[in-house]
Amino acid sequence: MYTLAEPMATLIYISAELWGSIMLSYLYLSYLNESCTFRQHSRFIPPLFILINFALFTSALVTSAMRYFITKLKNKTRTKLLMMSEIFFLEGIMVLGVLLCKYYLEKRVLNTPLFIPRRMERSRRPKPRLSMKESFNIMKKSKFLISMCGIVFFFNVMANLLETVYKLGIKESATQRNMEASEYSAKLNNYDQYITSLVVIGLNLTSFSNITNTMGWLFTSLISPSVAIFGVVFILGLGTYNSATEENSFSFINSMFSGRTAFYTLENYGGMLVMAGIKIFKYTSFDVTKEKISMRIEERYRPKFKSIYDGIFNKVGKSGGSVYSIMANAVFKDISPRGIAPITLLFSSGFIFVWIILLFYLGANYNKSINNQKPIEIDLFNEEDEEESEKEEGEIKEGERINERPKETEKVKKIVL
């Protein structure tokens, strides 16, 4: 209903979501994947997340300033509109700056080779490449790709479900206290921004940024589902209890807690800390391990694999949580969306269980790749597909050997980071 009532706000929100995904996942992280070695990539990720969260901290400061001025200019509509217009104008200038950086990276950085053999020159004949159709045929048969899609999907589903229940709790709490829900929600979101940005910057400035190297890929990757488990118990548990005190849950739960005191402050502020924790460990755990294992994928598969699990399933996971909420509301019409938290808890437990199983599988493959110093195996489902993939790989390597010819030695500038 909000989408239909506010089409312009919806368009801006969708554009912001797409812009963030395209800039971070498709462009910058793809540039790192293609331009850096595995060790260089590992060193560049912490500074990248520091910059991202410095921007988030700046956003928190701007949000605080906006809330202050909007309160001061409560009865001055024209002045508020001018202020908001100026902010959007400045954001447009920053977007143009990002596009200029993108142009510079493409024209000046990516076109400059870092490592070139001294006595070898590539032939003008194009080397054999997999077509898009052949790549998708391999993708849908790969256990590894399915597992990567699974962990991205479950992370986003869980984050979406918990955030939905958390925000419904904020709305109900504001109603019970005769407060404006938008202002109360903006205040908690502002606190969330400060906590997330400062903690992520702090962790990336400490030895925690090397936790994958010291404690292992599997240990680091299990941090996010562990936080999700705590979030499920805390947010959904308190959501069930408080909705039951309002008699907005299932009848047998309402009878158990009817007349009890609701803990709105604990639900709201505790939920805000849990959601901040999910975002913190997204940057310092989930994204780090996802990018590290992505760097172990063979180069001919990596861009297309990333476009599947980072591009498609990232959004499918977010929309999956929303679809669940819509379906649950349609089935349980007489119960508050927060009141069906017990059902959500059961689904969430299943999601986290499968998520952890997939992480153990990926962790074993990652360790095998590191120990053998080889690209990670995409693990095809049957032997025929595996033989076909090996044959194609052999043809590509043979084509590279045929197309390379020795030439006179030339001096080449080598950049070492």
Coordinates of C-alpha atoms in Angstrom, one line a residue:
M1 CA 0.0 0.0 0.0
Y2 CA 2.8 2.4 0.8
T3 CA 4.4 1.6 -2.5
L4 CA 1.2 2.6 -4.4
A5 CA 0.6 5.7 -2.2
E6 CA 4.2 7.0 -2.5
P7 CA 5.5 6.1 -6.0
M8 CA 8.2 8.7 -6.0
A9 CA 9.6 7.7 -2.6
T10 CA 9.5 4.0 -3.8
L11 CA 11.4 4.9 -7.0
I12 CA 14.1 6.8 -5.0
Y13 CA 14.4 3.9 -2.6
I14 CA 14.7 1.3 -5.4
S15 CA 17.2 3.5 -7.2
A16 CA 19.3 3.8 -4.0
E17 CA 19.3 0.1 -3.5
L18 CA 20.3 -0.6 -7.1
W19 CA 23.0 2.1 -7.0
G20 CA 24.5 0.7 -3.9
S21 CA 24.6 -2.8 -5.3
I22 CA 26.0 -1.8 -8.7
M23 CA 28.7 0.5 -7.2
L24 CA 29.9 -1.8 -4.5
S25 CA 29.2 -5.4 -5.7
Y26 CA 29.4 -5.2 -9.4
L27 CA 32.0 -2.4 -9.9
Y28 CA 34.4 -1.9 -7.1
L29 CA 34.6 -5.5 -5.8
S30 CA 34.7 -6.8 -9.3
Y31 CA 37.6 -4.4 -10.0
L32 CA 39.4 -5.9 -7.0
N33 CA 38.7 -9.4 -8.1
E34 CA 40.0 -8.8 -11.6
S35 CA 43.0 -6.6 -10.8
C36 CA 44.5 -7.9 -7.6
T37 CA 46.2 -11.1 -6.5
F38 CA 44.7 -13.1 -3.6
R39 CA 47.0 -11.4 -1.0
Q40 CA 46.5 -7.9 -2.4
H41 CA 42.8 -8.5 -2.3
S42 CA 43.0 -9.5 1.4
R43 CA 44.9 -6.3 2.2
F44 CA 42.5 -4.0 0.3
I45 CA 39.2 -5.3 1.8
P46 CA 39.7 -3.8 5.4
P47 CA 40.5 -0.2 4.1
L48 CA 37.5 -0.5 1.7
F49 CA 35.1 -1.3 4.6
I50 CA 36.6 1.4 6.7
L51 CA 35.9 4.0 3.9
I52 CA 32.3 2.6 3.5
N53 CA 31.6 2.9 7.2
F54 CA 33.3 6.3 7.4
A55 CA 30.7 7.3 4.8
L56 CA 28.0 5.7 7.0
F57 CA 29.3 7.7 10.0
T58 CA 29.1 10.9 7.9
S59 CA 25.5 9.9 6.9
A60 CA 24.7 9.5 10.6
L61 CA 26.0 13.0 11.3
V62 CA 24.0 14.4 8.4
T63 CA 20.9 12.6 9.7
S64 CA 21.3 14.0 13.2
A65 CA 21.7 17.5 11.7
M66 CA 18.6 17.0 9.6
R67 CA 16.5 15.8 12.6
Y68 CA 17.7 18.8 14.6
F69 CA 16.8 21.3 11.8
I70 CA 13.5 19.7 11.0
T71 CA 12.5 20.0 14.7
K72 CA 13.6 23.6 14.7
L73 CA 11.8 24.4 11.4
K74 CA 8.7 22.5 12.3
N75 CA 6.4 25.3 11.2
K76 CA 8.5 26.5 8.3
T77 CA 7.5 24.2 5.4
R78 CA 9.2 26.3 2.6
T79 CA 12.6 26.4 4.5
K80 CA 12.4 22.6 5.1
L81 CA 11.8 22.0 1.4
L82 CA 14.7 24.2 0.4
M83 CA 17.0 22.4 2.8
M84 CA 16.0 19.0 1.5
S85 CA 16.4 20.2 -2.1
E86 CA 20.0 21.3 -1.3
I87 CA 20.8 17.9 0.2
F88 CA 19.5 16.1 -2.9
F89 CA 21.5 18.4 -5.1
L90 CA 24.7 17.7 -3.2
E91 CA 24.0 13.9 -3.4
G92 CA 23.7 14.3 -7.2
I93 CA 27.1 16.0 -7.3
M94 CA 28.6 13.1 -5.3
V95 CA 27.0 10.6 -7.8
L96 CA 28.7 12.4 -10.6
G97 CA 32.0 12.1 -8.7
V98 CA 31.6 8.4 -8.4
L99 CA 30.9 8.1 -12.1
L100 CA 34.2 10.1 -12.8
C101 CA 36.1 7.7 -10.5
K102 CA 34.5 4.7 -12.4
Y103 CA 35.7 6.3 -15.7
Y104 CA 39.2 6.8 -14.4
L105 CA 39.4 3.2 -13.2
E106 CA 38.2 1.8 -16.5
K107 CA 40.4 4.0 -18.7
R108 CA 43.6 4.4 -16.7
V109 CA 43.8 1.6 -14.1
L110 CA 42.3 -1.6 -15.6
N111 CA 43.9 -1.1 -19.0
T112 CA 47.4 -1.0 -17.5
P113 CA 48.9 -4.5 -17.1
L114 CA 50.6 -5.1 -13.9
F115 CA 52.5 -8.3 -14.8
I116 CA 53.7 -9.1 -18.3
P117 CA 56.0 -12.0 -19.4
R118 CA 59.2 -10.7 -20.8
R119 CA 59.6 -13.0 -23.7
M120 CA 56.0 -13.8 -24.6
E121 CA 53.5 -11.9 -26.7
R122 CA 49.8 -12.9 -27.1
S123 CA 48.6 -13.6 -30.6
R124 CA 45.9 -11.5 -32.1
R125 CA 43.8 -14.7 -32.5
P126 CA 41.2 -14.8 -29.7
K127 CA 41.7 -17.6 -27.3
P128 CA 38.8 -20.0 -26.7
R129 CA 36.2 -18.8 -24.2
L130 CA 33.0 -20.3 -22.7
S131 CA 29.8 -18.8 -24.0
M132 CA 27.2 -17.5 -21.7
K133 CA 24.9 -20.5 -22.4
E134 CA 27.7 -22.9 -21.6
S135 CA 28.5 -21.1 -18.4
F136 CA 24.9 -21.2 -17.2
N137 CA 24.8 -24.9 -18.0
I138 CA 27.7 -25.4 -15.7
M139 CA 26.3 -23.1 -13.0
K140 CA 23.1 -24.9 -12.6
K141 CA 25.0 -28.2 -12.2
S142 CA 27.5 -26.8 -9.6
K143 CA 27.2 -27.7 -5.9
F144 CA 29.6 -24.9 -5.1
L145 CA 27.5 -22.3 -6.8
I146 CA 24.3 -23.5 -5.2
S147 CA 26.0 -23.3 -1.8
M148 CA 27.2 -19.7 -2.5
C149 CA 23.7 -18.7 -3.6
G150 CA 22.3 -20.4 -0.5
I151 CA 24.4 -18.5 2.0
V152 CA 23.7 -15.2 0.3
F153 CA 20.0 -16.0 0.2
F154 CA 19.7 -17.1 3.8
F155 CA 21.7 -14.1 5.2
N156 CA 19.4 -11.6 3.4
V157 CA 16.2 -13.5 4.3
M158 CA 17.1 -13.5 8.0
A159 CA 18.2 -9.9 8.0
N160 CA 14.9 -8.9 6.3
L161 CA 12.7 -11.0 8.6
L162 CA 14.3 -9.7 11.8
E163 CA 14.2 -6.1 10.6
T164 CA 10.5 -6.4 9.7
V165 CA 9.6 -7.7 13.2
Y166 CA 11.9 -5.1 14.8
K167 CA 10.3 -2.2 12.9
L168 CA 6.8 -3.4 13.7
G169 CA 7.8 -3.3 17.3
I170 CA 9.0 0.3 17.0
K171 CA 5.7 1.3 15.4
E172 CA 3.6 -0.4 18.1
S173 CA 5.8 1.0 20.9
A174 CA 5.3 4.5 19.4
T175 CA 1.6 4.0 19.2
Q176 CA 1.4 2.8 22.9
R177 CA 3.4 5.9 24.0
N178 CA 1.5 8.4 21.8
M179 CA 4.7 9.2 19.9
E180 CA 5.3 9.9 16.3
A181 CA 6.4 6.6 14.8
S182 CA 8.6 8.1 12.0
E183 CA 10.5 10.3 14.5
Y184 CA 11.0 7.5 16.9
S185 CA 12.2 5.1 14.2
A186 CA 14.5 7.8 12.7
K187 CA 16.1 8.3 16.2
L188 CA 16.8 4.5 16.6
N189 CA 18.1 4.2 13.0
N190 CA 20.4 7.1 13.7
Y191 CA 21.8 5.3 16.7
D192 CA 22.2 2.2 14.6
Q193 CA 24.3 4.1 12.0
Y194 CA 26.6 5.5 14.7
I195 CA 27.1 2.1 16.4
T196 CA 27.6 0.2 13.1
S197 CA 30.0 2.6 11.5
L198 CA 32.2 3.2 14.6
V199 CA 32.4 -0.5 15.6
V200 CA 33.2 -1.6 12.0
I201 CA 36.0 1.0 11.7
G202 CA 37.4 0.0 15.1
L203 CA 37.4 -3.7 14.3
N204 CA 39.1 -3.1 10.9
L205 CA 41.8 -1.1 12.6
T206 CA 42.6 -4.0 14.9
S207 CA 43.9 -7.5 14.4
F208 CA 40.3 -8.6 14.0
S209 CA 40.6 -7.8 10.3
N210 CA 43.0 -10.8 10.0
I211 CA 40.6 -13.2 11.8
T212 CA 40.2 -15.2 8.6
N213 CA 43.9 -15.9 8.5
T214 CA 44.3 -16.6 12.3
M215 CA 41.1 -18.5 13.1
G216 CA 40.2 -19.9 9.7
W217 CA 37.5 -19.2 7.0
L218 CA 34.9 -21.5 8.6
F219 CA 35.2 -19.9 12.1
T220 CA 34.8 -16.4 10.6
S221 CA 31.9 -17.4 8.4
L222 CA 30.0 -18.9 11.4
I223 CA 29.9 -15.5 13.2
S224 CA 27.0 -14.2 11.1
P225 CA 24.6 -17.2 11.6
S226 CA 25.5 -17.1 15.4
V227 CA 24.4 -13.5 15.6
A228 CA 21.3 -14.4 13.6
I229 CA 20.5 -17.2 16.1
F230 CA 20.7 -14.6 19.0
G231 CA 18.6 -12.2 17.0
V232 CA 15.9 -14.9 16.3
V233 CA 15.7 -15.7 20.1
F234 CA 15.8 -12.0 21.2
I235 CA 13.7 -10.1 18.6
L236 CA 11.2 -12.8 17.8
G237 CA 10.9 -13.9 21.4
L238 CA 10.3 -10.4 22.7
G239 CA 8.0 -9.7 19.7
T240 CA 5.9 -12.7 20.6
Y241 CA 5.7 -11.7 24.3
N242 CA 4.9 -8.1 23.8
S243 CA 2.3 -8.8 21.1
A244 CA 0.7 -11.4 23.5
T245 CA 0.4 -8.7 26.2
E246 CA -1.5 -6.7 23.6
E247 CA -3.6 -9.8 22.8
N248 CA -2.4 -9.6 19.1
S249 CA -0.9 -13.1 18.9
F250 CA -2.3 -16.6 18.9
S251 CA -5.0 -17.2 21.4
F252 CA -3.2 -19.8 23.5
I253 CA -0.1 -17.4 23.7
N254 CA -2.4 -14.5 24.6
S255 CA -3.9 -16.4 27.5
M256 CA -0.4 -17.2 28.8
F257 CA 0.8 -13.5 28.9
S258 CA -2.4 -11.5 29.0
G259 CA -2.2 -8.7 31.6
R260 CA 1.6 -8.8 31.8
T261 CA 3.8 -5.7 31.4
A262 CA 5.2 -5.2 27.9
F263 CA 8.9 -4.5 27.6
Y264 CA 8.8 -2.1 24.7
T265 CA 12.1 -0.3 25.6
L266 CA 14.0 -3.6 25.8
E267 CA 12.5 -4.8 22.5
N268 CA 13.3 -1.5 20.6
Y269 CA 16.7 -0.8 21.9
G270 CA 17.8 -4.4 22.2
G271 CA 16.5 -5.0 18.6
M272 CA 18.4 -2.0 17.4
L273 CA 21.6 -3.4 18.9
V274 CA 20.9 -6.8 17.3
M275 CA 20.3 -5.3 13.9
A276 CA 23.5 -3.2 14.3
G277 CA 25.4 -6.5 15.2
I278 CA 24.1 -8.1 12.0
K279 CA 25.3 -5.2 9.9
I280 CA 28.7 -5.1 11.8
F281 CA 29.4 -8.7 11.1
K282 CA 28.2 -8.4 7.6
Y283 CA 31.1 -6.1 6.9
T284 CA 33.7 -7.9 9.1
S285 CA 32.7 -11.5 8.7
F286 CA 30.1 -12.4 6.0
D287 CA 31.4 -10.1 3.2
V288 CA 35.0 -10.8 4.0
T289 CA 34.6 -14.6 3.8
K290 CA 32.4 -14.3 0.7
E291 CA 35.1 -12.2 -1.1
K292 CA 37.9 -14.4 0.0
I293 CA 36.3 -17.6 -1.3
S294 CA 35.3 -15.7 -4.5
M295 CA 39.0 -15.0 -5.1
R296 CA 39.6 -18.8 -5.1
I297 CA 37.2 -19.3 -8.0
E298 CA 38.8 -19.9 -11.4
E299 CA 39.0 -16.7 -13.4
R300 CA 36.9 -17.9 -16.3
Y301 CA 34.0 -18.7 -13.9
R302 CA 34.4 -15.9 -11.3
P303 CA 32.6 -12.9 -13.0
K304 CA 29.5 -15.0 -14.0
F305 CA 29.4 -16.8 -10.7
K306 CA 29.5 -13.5 -8.8
S307 CA 26.7 -12.1 -11.0
I308 CA 24.5 -15.0 -9.9
Y309 CA 25.0 -15.1 -6.1
D310 CA 25.9 -11.4 -5.5
G311 CA 23.6 -9.9 -8.1
I312 CA 20.5 -12.2 -8.3
F313 CA 20.3 -14.0 -5.0
N314 CA 21.3 -11.0 -2.9
K315 CA 18.0 -9.3 -4.1
V316 CA 16.0 -12.6 -4.1
G317 CA 16.9 -13.0 -0.4
K318 CA 15.6 -9.5 0.5
S319 CA 12.5 -10.0 -1.5
G320 CA 12.0 -13.5 -0.1
G321 CA 11.6 -12.1 3.4
S322 CA 9.0 -9.6 2.2
V323 CA 7.1 -12.3 0.3
Y324 CA 7.0 -14.4 3.5
S325 CA 5.6 -11.5 5.5
I326 CA 2.9 -10.8 2.9
M327 CA 1.9 -14.5 2.7
A328 CA 1.9 -14.8 6.5
N329 CA -0.4 -11.7 6.8
A330 CA -2.7 -13.2 4.2
V331 CA -3.0 -16.5 6.1
F332 CA -3.3 -15.1 9.6
K333 CA -5.5 -12.1 8.9
D334 CA -6.7 -11.6 12.5
I335 CA -3.2 -11.6 14.0
S336 CA -0.6 -8.9 14.1
P337 CA 2.4 -9.5 11.8
R338 CA 4.5 -9.3 14.9
G339 CA 2.2 -11.8 16.7
I340 CA 3.0 -14.6 14.2
A341 CA 6.7 -14.4 15.4
P342 CA 6.4 -18.1 16.7
I343 CA 5.8 -19.3 13.1
T344 CA 8.6 -17.0 11.8
L345 CA 10.9 -18.5 14.5
L346 CA 10.3 -22.0 13.2
F347 CA 11.1 -21.0 9.6
S348 CA 14.1 -19.0 10.7
S349 CA 15.5 -22.0 12.6
G350 CA 15.3 -24.1 9.4
F351 CA 17.0 -21.4 7.4
I352 CA 19.9 -21.0 9.8
F353 CA 20.3 -24.8 10.0
V354 CA 20.7 -25.1 6.2
W355 CA 22.9 -22.0 6.2
I356 CA 25.4 -23.5 8.6
I357 CA 25.5 -26.9 6.7
L358 CA 26.4 -24.9 3.5
L359 CA 29.1 -23.1 5.4
F360 CA 30.7 -26.3 6.5
Y361 CA 30.7 -27.6 2.9
L362 CA 32.2 -24.3 1.6
G363 CA 34.8 -24.2 4.4
A364 CA 36.1 -27.6 3.5
N365 CA 36.4 -26.7 -0.2
Y366 CA 38.1 -23.4 0.7
N367 CA 40.7 -25.2 2.9
K368 CA 41.3 -27.8 0.2
S369 CA 41.9 -25.0 -2.3
I370 CA 44.4 -23.2 0.0
N371 CA 46.3 -26.4 0.9
N372 CA 46.6 -27.5 -2.7
Q373 CA 47.3 -23.9 -4.0
K374 CA 44.7 -24.4 -6.7
P375 CA 41.4 -22.8 -7.7
I376 CA 38.4 -24.0 -5.7
E377 CA 36.5 -26.8 -7.3
I378 CA 33.1 -25.9 -8.6
D379 CA 32.0 -29.5 -7.7
L380 CA 29.7 -30.6 -10.6
F381 CA 26.9 -33.0 -9.8
N382 CA 27.9 -35.9 -12.1
E383 CA 31.0 -37.2 -13.7
E384 CA 29.9 -36.4 -17.3
D385 CA 29.7 -32.7 -16.5
E386 CA 33.0 -32.8 -14.7
E387 CA 34.7 -34.5 -17.7
E388 CA 33.2 -31.9 -20.1
S389 CA 34.4 -29.1 -17.9
E390 CA 37.9 -30.6 -17.8
K391 CA 37.9 -31.0 -21.5
E392 CA 36.9 -27.3 -22.0
E393 CA 39.6 -26.2 -19.6
G394 CA 42.2 -28.3 -21.5
E395 CA 41.1 -26.7 -24.8
I396 CA 41.5 -23.2 -23.3
K397 CA 45.0 -23.9 -22.0
E398 CA 46.0 -25.5 -25.3
G399 CA 44.7 -22.5 -27.1
E400 CA 46.8 -20.2 -24.9
R401 CA 50.0 -22.3 -25.5
I402 CA 49.4 -22.3 -29.3
N403 CA 48.7 -18.6 -29.5
E404 CA 51.7 -17.5 -27.5
R405 CA 55.0 -16.9 -29.4
P406 CA 58.4 -16.0 -28.1
K407 CA 59.6 -12.5 -29.1
E408 CA 62.5 -10.2 -28.4
T409 CA 63.1 -9.4 -24.8
E410 CA 61.6 -6.0 -23.8
K411 CA 61.7 -4.0 -20.7
V412 CA 58.5 -4.0 -18.8
K413 CA 57.5 -2.0 -15.8
K414 CA 56.4 -4.3 -13.0
I415 CA 54.3 -2.9 -10.2
V416 CA 54.7 -4.7 -6.9
L417 CA 52.3 -4.0 -4.0

